[in-house]
Amino acid sequence: MTGNRGRWPKIDEDRGVEDVTLLILEWLGEQGVNAVIRVDAERLADNAPAWTFAASGGPLEHGMRADGRTVQQCMSVALAQLRDAGLSVPF
C-alpha cells in the first residue's frame, strides 16, 4: 500500500465491504483520488438504488460512478470498476 501509515486494521473476512468503506475512501484519498459515497433519500423513498459512489482524479483517467440499493452492492460495483481502471484497492 502506498502511503500506509500503519493504521490499517486486520479485515474480518466474515464481514462485508460496508465495514471498510471509510478505510477505502481514506486509502483512495492517499492515492490522490477524490471519492465520495452518499445516500439519496428521495431515491430511497422511491425504492430506487439510493447509494452512490463517485471518484475522480489521481491515477483515474476518467471519473467514475457506481450505484446500488445497499452500501454493499454499491461498493462492490465501485471496487470492480476501480480495479478495472488499474487501482488495486487493498480490501
mmCIF file of C-alpha atoms in Angstrom:
data_model
loop_
_atom_site.group_PDB
_atom_site.id
_atom_site.type_symbol
_atom_site.label_atom_id
_atom_site.label_comp_id
_atom_site.label_asym_id
_atom_site.label_seq_id
_atom_site.Cartn_x
_atom_site.Cartn_y
_atom_site.Cartn_z
ATOM 1 C CA MET A 1 0.000 0.000 0.000
ATOM 2 C CA THR A 2 1.281 3.381 -0.901
ATOM 3 C CA GLY A 3 1.201 5.829 1.972
ATOM 4 C CA ASN A 4 0.432 3.168 4.573
ATOM 5 C CA ARG A 5 0.778 4.797 7.940
ATOM 6 C CA GLY A 6 0.401 1.594 9.927
ATOM 7 C CA ARG A 7 -3.221 2.219 10.874
ATOM 8 C CA TRP A 8 -4.960 -0.417 8.772
ATOM 9 C CA PRO A 9 -6.799 -2.957 10.912
ATOM 10 C CA LYS A 10 -6.956 -6.629 10.096
ATOM 11 C CA ILE A 11 -10.023 -7.277 7.959
ATOM 12 C CA ASP A 12 -12.646 -9.699 9.241
ATOM 13 C CA GLU A 13 -13.309 -11.974 6.253
ATOM 14 C CA ASP A 14 -16.826 -12.730 7.539
ATOM 15 C CA ARG A 15 -17.922 -9.097 7.308
ATOM 16 C CA GLY A 16 -18.843 -7.162 4.190
ATOM 17 C CA VAL A 17 -17.277 -4.315 2.270
ATOM 18 C CA GLU A 18 -19.581 -1.842 4.023
ATOM 19 C CA ASP A 19 -17.470 -2.330 7.165
ATOM 20 C CA VAL A 20 -14.346 -0.986 5.433
ATOM 21 C CA THR A 21 -15.903 1.683 3.218
ATOM 22 C CA LEU A 22 -14.392 4.578 5.178
ATOM 23 C CA LEU A 23 -10.971 2.918 5.076
ATOM 24 C CA ILE A 24 -11.343 2.529 1.311
ATOM 25 C CA LEU A 25 -12.193 6.229 0.982
ATOM 26 C CA GLU A 26 -9.179 7.151 3.098
ATOM 27 C CA TRP A 27 -6.870 4.919 1.035
ATOM 28 C CA LEU A 28 -8.198 6.431 -2.200
ATOM 29 C CA GLY A 29 -7.508 9.918 -0.841
ATOM 30 C CA GLU A 30 -3.927 8.878 -0.089
ATOM 31 C CA GLN A 31 -3.624 7.845 -3.753
ATOM 32 C CA GLY A 32 -4.781 11.297 -4.888
ATOM 33 C CA VAL A 33 -8.303 10.158 -5.764
ATOM 34 C CA ASN A 34 -11.269 12.325 -4.805
ATOM 35 C CA ALA A 35 -14.060 9.998 -3.665
ATOM 36 C CA VAL A 36 -17.452 10.225 -2.020
ATOM 37 C CA ILE A 37 -20.285 7.891 -1.054
ATOM 38 C CA ARG A 38 -23.785 9.206 -0.463
ATOM 39 C CA VAL A 39 -27.349 8.132 0.070
ATOM 40 C CA ASP A 40 -30.236 9.881 -1.687
ATOM 41 C CA ALA A 41 -33.373 9.951 0.496
ATOM 42 C CA GLU A 42 -35.687 10.616 -2.462
ATOM 43 C CA ARG A 43 -34.381 7.616 -4.388
ATOM 44 C CA LEU A 44 -34.602 5.536 -1.197
ATOM 45 C CA ALA A 45 -38.265 6.534 -0.784
ATOM 46 C CA ASP A 46 -38.893 5.615 -4.448
ATOM 47 C CA ASN A 47 -37.278 2.192 -3.876
ATOM 48 C CA ALA A 48 -34.580 3.078 -6.406
ATOM 49 C CA PRO A 49 -30.819 2.468 -5.972
ATOM 50 C CA ALA A 50 -30.153 5.143 -3.364
ATOM 51 C CA TRP A 51 -26.417 4.652 -2.709
ATOM 52 C CA THR A 52 -23.883 6.333 -4.993
ATOM 53 C CA PHE A 53 -20.091 6.154 -5.043
ATOM 54 C CA ALA A 54 -18.199 8.640 -7.209
ATOM 55 C CA ALA A 55 -14.455 9.066 -7.743
ATOM 56 C CA SER A 56 -12.128 11.107 -9.935
ATOM 57 C CA GLY A 57 -8.593 12.388 -10.142
ATOM 58 C CA GLY A 58 -5.274 10.867 -9.206
ATOM 59 C CA PRO A 59 -4.479 7.816 -11.303
ATOM 60 C CA LEU A 60 -8.061 7.572 -12.636
ATOM 61 C CA GLU A 61 -8.075 8.602 -16.274
ATOM 62 C CA HIS A 62 -11.816 9.298 -16.164
ATOM 63 C CA GLY A 63 -14.265 9.900 -13.344
ATOM 64 C CA MET A 64 -16.441 7.004 -12.313
ATOM 65 C CA ARG A 65 -19.753 6.364 -10.611
ATOM 66 C CA ALA A 66 -21.388 3.284 -9.109
ATOM 67 C CA ASP A 67 -24.936 2.979 -7.778
ATOM 68 C CA GLY A 68 -26.593 0.317 -5.630
ATOM 69 C CA ARG A 69 -29.602 -0.446 -3.478
ATOM 70 C CA THR A 70 -27.321 -1.159 -0.496
ATOM 71 C CA VAL A 71 -23.889 0.078 0.580
ATOM 72 C CA GLN A 72 -22.507 -3.397 -0.068
ATOM 73 C CA GLN A 73 -23.910 -3.528 -3.598
ATOM 74 C CA CYS A 74 -22.715 -0.010 -4.383
ATOM 75 C CA MET A 75 -19.194 -0.553 -3.048
ATOM 76 C CA SER A 76 -18.853 -3.979 -4.689
ATOM 77 C CA VAL A 77 -19.587 -2.413 -8.077
ATOM 78 C CA ALA A 78 -17.268 0.512 -7.278
ATOM 79 C CA LEU A 79 -14.382 -1.772 -6.286
ATOM 80 C CA ALA A 80 -14.763 -3.765 -9.503
ATOM 81 C CA GLN A 81 -14.701 -0.536 -11.537
ATOM 82 C CA LEU A 82 -11.670 0.775 -9.644
ATOM 83 C CA ARG A 83 -9.796 -2.482 -10.289
ATOM 84 C CA ASP A 84 -10.747 -2.334 -13.978
ATOM 85 C CA ALA A 85 -9.296 1.209 -14.010
ATOM 86 C CA GLY A 86 -5.996 -0.119 -12.655
ATOM 87 C CA LEU A 87 -6.381 0.749 -8.951
ATOM 88 C CA SER A 88 -5.841 -2.341 -6.848
ATOM 89 C CA VAL A 89 -7.686 -1.384 -3.670
ATOM 90 C CA PRO A 90 -6.219 -3.464 -0.822
ATOM 91 C CA PHE A 91 -9.562 -4.502 0.721
#
